[in-house]
Amino acid sequence: MAKQTVTAEDVAKRAGVSRAVVSRALSSNGSISPATKERVLRAAQELGYQVNFLAQGLNRQRSHLIGVIVARIADPFRSRLLEELLHEIQRRGYQALVTEISGEQDLVATLRRFTQFRVSGVIVTSGQPPQAIVNECVNLHIPVVGINRDPDIPLVDFVCSDNRAGAQLAAEQLLSAGCRRFGWLNTHGSTWAGRRRGEAFSQALEDGGVDTAQQLQIIMAHEEGYAGGWQAALAHDAELPDGIFCANAQLACGFLDGMRQRGKQAPHDFHLIGFDNTPQSGQFSYQLTTLHQNTTEIAHRALTRLLERAKNPLQPSHVEWVKVELIHRHTSPRIG
Amino acid sequence: MAKQTVTAEDVAKRAGVSRAVVSRALSSNGSISPATKERVLRAAQELGYQVNFLAQGLNRQRSHLIGVIVARIADPFRSRLLEELLHEIQRRGYQALVTEISGEQDLVATLRRFTQFRVSGVIVTSGQPPQAIVNECVNLHIPVVGINRDPDIPLVDFVCSDNRAGAQLAAEQLLSAGCRRFGWLNTHGSTWAGRRRGEAFSQALEDGGVDTAQQLQIIMAHEEGYAGGWQAALAHDAELPDGIFCANAQLACGFLDGMRQRGKQAPHDFHLIGFDNTPQSGQFSYQLTTLHQNTTEIAHRALTRLLERAKNPLQPSHVEWVKVELIHRHTSPRIG
DNA sequence: TTGAAAGCGATACCAC
DNA sequence: GTGGTATCGCTTTCAA
């Protein structure tokens, strides 16, 4: 039976050099003559040598791992974001550690586990990490980046879609389409991003001369996603607003279908604008007008911030706002 | 400035014992008196000691990591499967390493990277790993489990939905609904699972007395997912079959919408049965009759197989077929 | 440029 | 039951 694994020692022997030289040859770290370097590389090649990342990480006090914290991956927007993050992480030569959480205590446990693997960084797409655990990360010089989170943690960077600008675009679109009575659809226990969109929408309407006390109806779904939107539509008993803005795409699709069930169609009976631009919102049966979140850009910037902070762990917190775009579709068509 | 990390050494000092005892206290491996054990545990608690998984893994030759290989996570079925896998991996005390691949060479590189982290196992949900790299895993005693892959690799276990049974259920449903001319909708370059469903469907029709040479139309989309189904519907110029079975849900939803666009409705103009039972297929606008894949069960069994093989690396390959269920909805209603 | 040697942090075997 | 010690595989000073 062959030896299980080939180590740097083996390569060294074969190349007739010491372990130290092998390390240099592979990490191009420290000086080495081109000739021996090639000799080592060939030996490594021939033996099929692979660095043991556990040993390497132990020594360097840092692994090539990046932790990603997510929730409800089955949600189309979140899975798209995860996909982009994985892509970006791999592109930069790291390996992703992914954990799905369902509450704040999971968050703490996960963050701690990540530190135990000496990750090079952590990306949080769900939950709001308590200061205490963040400090543990900071002490270990592990950068933490939040995506679409409330950007109020010192020494943590944030990348967020520009919810405020998105809400303004929505308000302008609805106003110029001639809507007069407005609705804001969100779920109870919404994320920070959702609430921000609602506040900014209200603000933008006021700026546009709308008396929001009278003309803005708040519709709160009792459940997340499509099912929440559907039920909100079925349960809706006030007068139907003619311009509705919705915290996310899933909710909006559910609402649209619920209203169809009741015989109400957009844009005939009401206008509807969603957020996220999930694949479904562009499909024939929905054609939802929506704000587009640029997940590619978000992922790209998140990694950039992460590596930036790795170099300079104590720099002040950065917050980046990623541009959103209004996609005009059927539920609130472009004007003029 | 405090010391960056607290090690077993520190705990040992504080508890007035040796490193060895600390290790025993935490791993409950080797004998130790209850009294000292508690003393050590308290010391560890007080210092906030966390095991360094890199060091632990290096020594044990095995990390608490499990690698997962995925593709196109944004697809609703795949993201659901990933979600269940993560859940199951975490439930069993492991940490998931996730990599998204887009081709076979990515697969090899990824598998190799996983071995470099000395993972406890690998789950492959996309691609077909070449024998050579699988051997590397086997040599390192790293179990490999494939999900919905062609189960033909020695020393690798497989968990698959029972595609054959699903196709039979679909055929029976369409036959008993009175369909006479059949269609099979798939994409070019489909997965093994997709092709299996097609073969089994054809077989089941023949067993039901259908002359498939004459009465089974093969429809091949040029693209995956919703867009592929949509285009296949628009491009379809032969006579429309009255009973269509489709390789997956996304394709089916696209086809449904494409046909709507052309003024054809299910179940009035044709029956349609999909596979996967994604959330979308149950929504108001689709109401797709479909086979349900039990992802919870699949994930559960995959992990069970993984840990089973870890104990006994050279046992013969196991293949498990997970039961599928026909969900009767609008596009091919239940008979009688 | 190269090699010897001291860690990195934890585990497990072997004496006591 | 407990402590010393070799070991896991690699990196990185420090001399030569």
XYZ file of C-alpha atoms (C1' of nucleotides) in Angstrom:
704
model
C 0.000 0.000 0.000
C 1.328 3.412 -0.969
C 1.905 6.155 1.562
C -1.355 8.026 2.054
C -0.129 11.506 1.362
C 2.947 13.089 -0.102
C 4.409 15.865 2.014
C 6.874 18.677 1.490
C 9.472 16.394 3.027
C 9.052 13.917 0.190
C 9.373 16.616 -2.411
C 12.465 17.932 -0.686
C 14.086 14.534 -0.738
C 13.347 13.997 -4.381
C 14.635 17.413 -5.364
C 17.669 16.997 -3.124
C 16.917 20.104 -1.052
C 15.482 20.930 2.358
C 11.846 21.389 3.353
C 12.469 25.094 3.663
C 13.385 25.391 0.023
C 10.294 23.531 -1.017
C 8.171 25.969 0.904
C 9.865 28.884 -0.804
C 9.520 27.357 -4.226
C 5.798 27.008 -3.824
C 4.961 30.191 -2.003
C 7.429 32.375 -3.941
C 8.143 33.856 -0.561
C 11.821 34.220 0.319
C 14.683 34.010 -2.128
C 15.486 30.972 -4.210
C 17.496 30.401 -7.351
C 15.458 29.897 -10.518
C 17.223 26.618 -11.182
C 16.381 24.950 -7.861
C 12.917 26.436 -7.944
C 12.211 24.661 -11.169
C 13.730 21.467 -9.867
C 11.465 21.562 -6.832
C 8.413 22.384 -8.878
C 9.082 19.444 -11.134
C 9.559 17.113 -8.211
C 6.320 18.345 -6.686
C 4.573 17.822 -9.986
C 5.911 14.315 -10.383
C 4.904 13.266 -6.915
C 1.541 14.982 -7.191
C 2.231 17.062 -4.128
C -0.628 19.069 -2.607
C -0.167 21.521 0.217
C -1.959 20.544 3.396
C -4.073 23.620 4.043
C -4.631 22.685 7.657
C -0.922 22.739 8.387
C -0.397 25.831 6.302
C -3.213 27.659 8.009
C -2.093 26.602 11.431
C 1.307 28.028 10.805
C 0.191 31.208 9.082
C -2.580 31.702 11.664
C -4.962 32.126 8.793
C -6.745 29.809 6.369
C -7.813 30.464 2.825
C -11.389 30.178 3.973
C -14.047 32.867 3.882
C -17.191 32.357 5.926
C -20.580 33.287 4.511
C -23.678 33.564 6.665
C -26.994 33.242 4.901
C -30.645 32.523 5.614
C -33.526 31.137 3.578
C -31.430 30.313 0.557
C -34.464 29.030 -1.270
C -35.567 32.629 -1.704
C -34.666 33.518 -5.298
C -32.980 36.786 -4.462
C -30.878 35.293 -1.719
C -29.779 32.362 -3.809
C -28.707 34.740 -6.543
C -26.696 36.768 -4.071
C -25.104 33.635 -2.658
C -24.225 32.501 -6.140
C -22.477 35.771 -6.892
C -20.640 35.686 -3.594
C -19.386 32.168 -4.197
C -18.273 33.137 -7.639
C -16.356 36.128 -6.353
C -14.811 34.200 -3.474
C -13.589 31.482 -5.794
C -12.356 33.966 -8.357
C -10.082 35.452 -5.735
C -8.644 32.099 -4.765
C -10.543 31.493 -1.541
C -12.814 28.708 -0.474
C -16.250 29.495 0.930
C -17.589 28.201 4.188
C -21.365 28.528 4.150
C -23.738 28.398 7.089
C -27.453 28.909 7.057
C -28.806 30.433 10.226
C -32.311 30.864 11.558
C -31.779 33.206 14.494
C -29.332 35.480 16.287
C -27.875 32.823 18.549
C -27.034 30.738 15.488
C -25.214 33.807 14.284
C -22.974 33.966 17.320
C -22.220 30.261 17.268
C -21.440 30.391 13.575
C -19.188 33.393 13.807
C -17.296 31.692 16.595
C -16.930 28.521 14.579
C -15.581 30.559 11.707
C -12.934 32.031 13.957
C -11.961 28.535 14.992
C -11.126 27.843 11.384
C -9.077 31.059 11.276
C -11.028 32.303 8.283
C -9.694 35.195 6.240
C -12.993 36.988 6.549
C -16.723 36.761 7.143
C -19.623 37.950 5.045
C -22.941 38.398 6.799
C -26.057 38.480 4.653
C -28.511 37.786 7.419
C -28.875 38.853 11.029
C -27.133 41.589 12.964
C -24.031 40.347 14.807
C -23.773 41.433 18.471
C -20.847 43.643 19.328
C -19.232 41.051 21.602
C -18.682 38.440 18.937
C -17.609 41.048 16.417
C -14.929 42.063 18.887
C -13.667 38.518 18.995
C -13.277 38.696 15.237
C -11.572 42.060 15.394
C -9.111 40.744 17.948
C -8.191 37.956 15.615
C -7.967 40.443 12.749
C -10.807 38.779 10.919
C -12.610 41.269 8.673
C -16.409 41.274 8.795
C -18.536 42.664 5.992
C -22.310 43.061 6.155
C -24.517 43.035 3.075
C -27.804 44.917 3.201
C -27.512 45.221 7.002
C -27.917 48.221 9.232
C -24.456 49.812 8.942
C -23.902 50.739 12.563
C -21.151 48.439 13.814
C -17.697 49.939 14.328
C -14.828 48.256 12.447
C -17.278 46.412 10.226
C -17.790 47.378 6.588
C -21.084 47.366 4.744
C -22.261 47.047 1.203
C -25.912 47.919 0.665
C -28.203 48.517 -2.252
C -29.273 52.134 -2.348
C -32.721 51.552 -0.898
C -33.421 55.239 -0.562
C -32.760 55.971 -4.220
C -34.818 52.910 -5.169
C -37.787 54.067 -3.153
C -37.523 57.487 -4.726
C -37.557 56.031 -8.213
C -40.615 54.003 -7.285
C -42.400 57.040 -5.875
C -41.607 59.133 -8.922
C -42.804 56.428 -11.273
C -46.093 56.022 -9.436
C -46.648 59.754 -9.151
C -45.979 60.396 -12.784
C -48.278 57.520 -13.683
C -51.005 59.536 -12.001
C -51.483 57.456 -8.858
C -53.102 59.302 -5.966
C -53.639 56.794 -3.189
C -50.569 54.815 -2.263
C -49.786 51.577 -0.552
C -46.666 50.172 1.082
C -46.526 46.393 1.360
C -44.088 44.711 3.703
C -44.011 41.839 6.187
C -44.013 41.983 9.917
C -40.482 41.408 11.165
C -39.023 42.652 7.918
C -35.294 43.146 7.470
C -33.642 46.483 7.968
C -33.438 46.946 4.201
C -37.178 46.458 3.868
C -37.977 49.001 6.544
C -35.600 51.494 4.993
C -37.371 51.184 1.688
C -40.679 51.899 3.362
C -39.419 54.974 5.179
C -37.786 56.338 2.068
C -40.912 55.711 0.017
C -43.017 57.657 2.469
C -40.473 60.443 2.506
C -40.321 60.597 -1.258
C -44.098 60.787 -1.511
C -44.169 63.668 0.927
C -41.478 65.398 -1.053
C -43.755 64.916 -4.049
C -46.590 66.672 -2.246
C -48.546 63.667 -1.012
C -50.294 63.822 2.338
C -49.031 60.446 3.530
C -51.128 60.542 6.696
C -54.204 60.329 4.493
C -52.981 58.861 1.251
C -50.479 56.190 2.242
C -51.822 52.853 3.339
C -49.528 50.454 5.161
C -50.171 46.813 4.368
C -48.390 44.333 6.608
C -48.255 40.682 5.635
C -48.137 38.157 8.421
C -45.803 35.849 6.588
C -42.752 36.174 4.380
C -42.484 35.546 0.682
C -45.104 34.645 -1.882
C -47.497 33.184 0.650
C -47.410 36.390 2.672
C -48.205 38.526 -0.337
C -50.990 36.208 -1.417
C -52.653 36.286 1.983
C -52.257 40.027 2.299
C -54.116 40.410 -0.974
C -56.921 38.080 0.044
C -57.261 39.703 3.461
C -57.142 43.250 2.169
C -60.411 44.969 2.988
C -59.672 48.681 2.833
C -60.016 50.583 -0.408
C -57.374 49.388 -2.844
C -54.626 52.008 -3.373
C -53.800 52.742 -6.987
C -50.033 52.800 -6.514
C -48.364 50.142 -4.413
C -44.690 49.736 -3.594
C -43.546 46.461 -2.144
C -40.497 45.538 -0.056
C -39.470 42.610 -2.229
C -40.280 40.564 -5.280
C -41.664 37.448 -3.675
C -44.170 39.389 -1.676
C -45.136 41.346 -4.774
C -45.710 38.238 -6.891
C -47.885 36.748 -4.185
C -49.863 39.951 -3.893
C -50.318 40.123 -7.633
C -51.664 36.585 -7.735
C -53.879 37.162 -4.714
C -55.410 40.174 -6.392
C -55.905 38.247 -9.612
C -57.758 35.679 -7.637
C -60.056 38.505 -6.535
C -60.398 39.746 -10.076
C -58.105 42.738 -9.774
C -55.389 43.216 -12.347
C -52.300 45.372 -12.556
C -51.850 47.833 -14.072
C -55.595 48.185 -14.749
C -56.814 48.296 -11.144
C -53.586 49.276 -9.424
C -49.927 49.820 -10.126
C -47.359 47.653 -8.383
C -43.609 48.056 -8.037
C -41.415 45.461 -6.357
C -37.803 45.199 -5.307
C -34.986 42.736 -6.187
C -35.798 41.853 -9.787
C -35.769 38.118 -9.275
C -36.027 35.941 -12.377
C -39.657 35.243 -11.631
C -40.581 38.902 -11.699
C -39.588 39.067 -15.348
C -41.602 36.061 -16.408
C -44.629 36.186 -18.671
C -47.128 35.603 -15.893
C -45.863 38.453 -13.701
C -44.055 41.118 -15.706
C -43.425 42.982 -12.505
C -42.034 46.490 -12.595
C -39.233 46.387 -10.070
C -36.042 47.846 -8.726
C -33.007 45.825 -9.771
C -30.365 45.007 -7.177
C -26.972 44.618 -8.766
C -25.815 41.491 -6.976
C -22.700 41.142 -9.098
C -21.543 44.554 -8.009
C -22.515 43.885 -4.400
C -20.506 40.678 -4.277
C -17.559 42.302 -5.960
C -17.452 45.209 -3.560
C -17.962 43.007 -0.526
C -14.854 41.019 -1.344
C -12.884 44.120 -2.133
C -13.780 45.627 1.230
C -12.943 42.381 2.971
C -9.444 42.155 1.538
C -8.907 45.857 2.022
C -9.663 45.576 5.714
C -7.488 42.503 6.012
C -4.579 44.723 5.117
C -5.628 47.435 7.493
C -7.823 45.973 10.272
C -8.375 49.109 12.309
C -9.414 51.550 9.619
C -12.779 53.257 10.128
C -15.924 51.571 8.916
C -16.810 51.956 5.231
C -20.349 51.927 3.895
C -20.931 51.507 0.186
C -24.240 52.154 -1.509
C -24.750 50.217 -4.703
C -26.859 51.814 -7.400
C -30.275 50.336 -8.125
C -32.180 50.578 -11.377
C -35.884 50.739 -12.144
C -36.944 48.032 -14.568
C -40.113 49.100 -16.325
C -42.461 46.231 -16.922
C -46.147 45.620 -17.145
C -47.368 46.252 -13.573
C -46.437 49.921 -13.843
C -45.481 50.721 -17.415
C -43.069 53.425 -18.430
C -44.686 56.784 -18.958
C -44.631 58.715 -22.244
C -2.835 44.397 24.350
C -4.163 40.996 25.337
C -2.783 37.820 23.840
C -4.558 37.159 20.570
C -5.766 33.682 21.289
C -6.058 31.442 24.280
C -4.663 27.957 23.794
C -4.927 24.648 25.581
C -1.645 25.524 27.233
C -3.235 28.524 28.935
C -6.158 26.481 30.135
C -3.762 23.849 31.467
C -1.833 26.413 33.433
C -4.932 27.927 34.924
C -6.359 24.570 35.926
C -2.981 23.420 37.232
C -2.779 20.414 34.932
C -1.017 19.412 31.730
C -2.079 20.047 28.142
C -2.854 16.372 27.805
C -5.481 16.543 30.502
C -7.094 19.518 28.878
C -7.400 17.618 25.653
C -9.086 14.738 27.478
C -11.445 16.984 29.348
C -12.724 18.499 26.145
C -12.800 15.475 23.912
C -13.987 13.055 26.609
C -11.483 10.698 25.075
C -9.159 8.946 27.516
C -9.690 8.657 31.242
C -9.916 11.603 33.586
C -11.321 12.088 37.073
C -14.643 13.921 37.233
C -13.168 16.470 39.615
C -10.296 17.583 37.412
C -12.500 17.438 34.373
C -14.800 19.986 35.897
C -11.880 22.113 36.965
C -10.531 22.152 33.441
C -13.906 22.884 31.933
C -14.351 25.819 34.249
C -10.920 27.169 33.431
C -11.654 26.841 29.730
C -14.956 28.597 30.233
C -13.387 31.438 32.166
C -10.682 32.032 29.607
C -13.100 31.681 26.722
C -11.064 28.909 25.219
C -11.911 27.750 21.689
C -10.303 24.773 20.028
C -8.231 25.664 16.996
C -9.791 23.464 14.333
C -6.797 23.803 12.069
C -4.491 22.301 14.667
C -7.041 19.690 15.633
C -7.599 18.705 12.044
C -3.913 18.568 11.301
C -3.365 16.168 14.117
C -6.417 14.024 13.527
C -5.751 14.047 9.750
C -9.338 15.067 9.301
C -11.306 18.290 9.657
C -14.925 18.747 10.598
C -15.555 20.051 7.116
C -17.811 18.550 4.487
C -17.439 19.723 0.913
C -20.490 20.334 -1.245
C -20.292 20.742 -4.993
C -23.162 22.556 -6.640
C -24.039 24.358 -9.861
C -26.549 27.030 -10.823
C -27.747 27.611 -7.290
C -30.194 30.215 -8.498
C -32.326 27.386 -9.861
C -35.124 26.935 -7.321
C -34.811 23.195 -7.039
C -31.085 23.303 -6.561
C -31.226 26.004 -3.944
C -33.789 23.990 -2.028
C -31.545 20.946 -2.154
C -28.558 22.986 -1.031
C -30.581 24.403 1.828
C -31.516 20.942 3.022
C -27.944 19.728 2.708
C -26.607 22.623 4.752
C -29.236 22.014 7.349
C -28.355 18.368 7.625
C -24.606 19.017 7.679
C -24.961 21.547 10.467
C -27.344 19.330 12.391
C -24.669 16.655 12.508
C -22.037 19.049 13.780
C -20.097 19.617 10.582
C -19.304 22.774 8.698
C -20.058 22.978 4.993
C -17.575 24.005 2.359
C -19.486 25.038 -0.752
C -18.164 25.425 -4.267
C -20.108 26.260 -7.364
C -18.702 24.732 -10.507
C -19.417 25.311 -14.154
C -17.616 22.417 -15.799
C -15.809 19.132 -15.278
C -12.351 20.618 -14.821
C -13.706 22.825 -12.040
C -14.911 19.613 -10.489
C -11.461 18.087 -10.373
C -9.848 21.225 -9.007
C -12.536 21.544 -6.364
C -12.355 17.964 -5.259
C -8.618 18.317 -4.935
C -8.962 21.489 -2.905
C -11.381 19.694 -0.621
C -8.834 16.980 0.004
C -6.302 19.642 0.899
C -8.597 20.669 3.703
C -8.857 17.048 4.798
C -12.646 17.159 4.624
C -14.685 14.434 6.275
C -16.581 13.892 3.059
C -17.772 15.291 -0.241
C -21.250 15.632 -1.672
C -21.527 16.034 -5.407
C -24.768 17.462 -6.765
C -23.429 18.430 -10.154
C -21.046 16.892 -12.648
C -19.627 13.409 -12.837
C -16.245 13.100 -11.090
C -13.521 11.316 -13.115
C -12.232 8.084 -11.656
C -8.728 9.458 -11.081
C -9.719 12.169 -8.667
C -12.168 9.887 -6.911
C -9.284 7.551 -6.303
C -7.361 10.321 -4.641
C -10.294 10.741 -2.285
C -10.547 7.040 -1.649
C -6.849 6.865 -0.810
C -7.348 9.575 1.770
C -10.440 7.750 3.048
C -12.666 10.636 2.090
C -16.193 9.415 1.370
C -17.864 10.721 -1.767
C -21.628 10.740 -2.225
C -23.383 11.672 -5.448
C -26.916 13.043 -5.537
C -29.005 12.428 -8.633
C -25.904 11.345 -10.560
C -25.327 8.294 -12.702
C -24.488 5.682 -10.053
C -21.624 3.951 -11.777
C -18.528 4.853 -9.781
C -17.014 2.163 -7.545
C -16.613 3.063 -3.861
C -18.909 6.057 -4.273
C -22.434 6.040 -2.860
C -25.465 7.560 -4.512
C -28.788 8.955 -3.467
C -31.225 9.533 -6.285
C -34.876 10.326 -6.653
C -36.697 7.410 -8.168
C -36.930 8.851 -11.653
C -38.265 5.648 -13.126
C -41.175 5.461 -10.716
C -41.856 9.156 -11.277
C -42.005 8.733 -15.015
C -44.356 5.799 -14.600
C -46.693 7.819 -12.418
C -46.675 10.568 -15.012
C -47.413 8.135 -17.835
C -50.251 6.523 -15.913
C -51.777 9.864 -15.074
C -51.702 11.026 -18.675
C -53.003 7.739 -19.993
C -55.875 7.600 -17.581
C -56.683 11.220 -18.387
C -57.281 10.003 -21.917
C -54.252 11.471 -23.634
C -53.306 9.790 -26.904
C -50.431 11.764 -28.385
C -47.541 12.318 -26.022
C -44.647 14.688 -25.698
C -41.366 14.581 -23.797
C -39.771 17.944 -23.099
C -36.134 18.179 -22.085
C -33.097 20.310 -22.852
C -30.096 19.459 -24.928
C -27.239 18.542 -22.628
C -29.636 17.515 -19.893
C -28.427 15.851 -16.721
C -28.411 12.118 -16.314
C -31.532 12.349 -14.162
C -33.384 14.161 -16.908
C -32.479 11.590 -19.521
C -33.487 8.780 -17.228
C -36.899 10.299 -16.793
C -37.329 10.472 -20.525
C -36.326 6.874 -21.108
C -38.554 5.653 -18.335
C -41.475 7.700 -19.623
C -41.149 6.184 -23.056
C -40.889 2.737 -21.553
C -43.930 3.262 -19.388
C -45.968 4.442 -22.351
C -45.029 1.346 -24.317
C -45.975 -0.799 -21.383
C -49.302 1.013 -21.486
C -49.770 0.057 -25.109
C -48.646 3.250 -26.791
C -46.777 3.070 -30.081
C -44.059 5.498 -29.067
C -42.496 5.544 -32.505
C -45.667 7.223 -33.764
C -47.208 8.768 -30.705
C -44.302 10.148 -28.703
C -42.891 13.463 -29.762
C -39.498 14.523 -28.427
C -39.169 18.245 -27.803
C -35.658 19.480 -27.119
C -35.116 22.965 -25.766
C -31.916 24.708 -26.723
C -31.517 26.371 -23.367
C -31.986 25.427 -19.734
C -34.641 26.634 -17.347
C -37.648 28.858 -17.876
C -36.198 30.546 -20.945
C -35.623 27.185 -22.588
C -39.194 26.084 -22.003
C -40.567 29.378 -23.219
C -38.628 29.225 -26.468
C -39.469 25.591 -27.028
C -43.147 26.529 -26.809
C -42.817 29.435 -29.215
C -40.764 27.395 -31.667
C -42.989 24.344 -31.553
C -44.454 23.764 -34.988
C -45.519 20.145 -35.025
C -48.970 19.130 -33.897
C -49.306 19.771 -30.168
C -49.359 16.527 -28.152
C -52.168 16.248 -25.641
C -50.047 14.797 -22.841
C -46.617 16.253 -22.128
C -44.097 15.189 -19.526
C -41.245 17.511 -18.758
C -37.805 16.913 -17.256
C -38.066 19.649 -14.667
C -40.214 22.396 -13.243
C -38.459 25.429 -14.657
C -38.696 24.127 -18.171
C -42.347 23.278 -17.607
C -43.250 26.733 -16.306
C -41.552 28.345 -19.278
C -43.351 26.040 -21.660
C -46.657 26.749 -19.995
C -46.144 30.494 -20.357
C -44.925 30.150 -23.929
C -48.053 28.235 -24.826
C -50.237 30.787 -23.088
C -48.604 33.407 -25.183
C -49.767 31.405 -28.199
C -53.221 31.073 -26.767
C -52.964 27.456 -25.646
C -53.944 26.576 -22.121
C -53.418 23.557 -19.895
C -55.311 21.434 -19.189
C -57.722 22.526 -21.937
C -55.411 22.178 -24.914
C -52.850 19.817 -23.440
C -51.899 18.169 -20.191
C -48.523 18.954 -18.645
C -46.615 17.205 -15.866
C -43.330 18.501 -14.522
C -40.680 17.295 -12.130
C -39.220 18.734 -8.880
C -42.217 20.513 -7.377
C -40.486 23.840 -6.916
C -42.365 26.522 -4.985
C -43.214 28.270 -8.203
C -44.982 25.268 -9.640
C -47.532 25.472 -6.837
C -48.297 29.129 -7.302
C -51.605 30.494 -8.537
C -50.309 31.362 -11.985
C -48.935 27.900 -12.707
C -50.633 25.198 -10.671
C -48.393 22.661 -12.276
C -49.045 18.987 -11.798
C -45.635 17.607 -10.894
C -43.547 14.919 -9.313
C -42.276 15.906 -5.905
C -38.643 15.252 -5.029
C -38.221 14.739 -1.327
C -35.144 16.870 -0.745
C -35.287 16.519 3.010
C -35.052 12.772 2.686
C -32.348 13.023 0.043
C -30.180 15.243 2.224
C -30.737 13.041 5.225
C -29.759 9.895 3.425
C -26.763 11.501 1.772
C -25.285 12.390 5.134
C -26.087 8.995 6.560
C -24.305 7.292 3.679
C -21.361 9.642 4.050
C -20.813 8.886 7.709
C -21.464 5.210 7.140
C -18.725 5.022 4.559
C -16.379 7.018 6.750
C -16.533 4.122 9.172
C -16.049 1.565 6.476
C -14.303 3.112 3.467
C -13.996 0.056 1.280
C -17.526 -1.297 1.449
C -19.281 -1.795 -1.884
C -21.138 1.096 -3.448
C -24.684 1.761 -2.206
C -27.407 3.297 -4.344
C -30.546 4.591 -2.685
C -33.692 5.478 -4.570
C -35.842 8.045 -2.844
C -39.562 7.826 -3.362
C -41.243 10.507 -5.452
C -44.855 11.557 -5.253
C -47.259 12.847 -7.878
C -48.795 16.161 -6.882
C -52.073 16.627 -8.673
C -52.670 20.196 -9.707
C -54.353 22.072 -12.463
C -52.251 21.225 -15.523
C -53.300 17.606 -15.315
C -56.029 17.196 -12.742
C -56.657 14.054 -10.765
C -59.034 11.654 -12.433
C -62.337 10.525 -10.952
C 20.878 31.006 -1.837
C 20.291 27.344 1.385
C 19.590 24.421 5.635
C 18.780 23.729 10.556
C 15.554 24.405 13.855
C 11.887 26.586 16.414
C 7.360 27.009 16.423
C 1.882 26.882 15.126
C -1.905 24.167 18.651
C -3.742 19.964 19.575
C -3.697 14.809 20.178
C -2.368 10.241 21.667
C 0.802 6.951 23.092
C 3.462 5.481 26.850
C 5.278 5.494 31.090
C 4.508 6.481 35.986
C -5.684 9.186 36.463
C -1.985 12.092 34.960
C 2.091 14.223 32.652
C 5.925 14.116 29.250
C 6.697 13.857 24.494
C 6.605 12.710 19.672
C 3.867 13.947 15.863
C 0.734 16.131 12.307
C 2.874 19.259 7.838
C 4.220 23.606 6.902
C 6.403 28.329 7.488
C 9.849 31.360 8.829
C 13.578 33.324 11.232
C 18.496 32.934 11.734
C 23.068 31.374 10.607
C 26.081 29.677 7.508
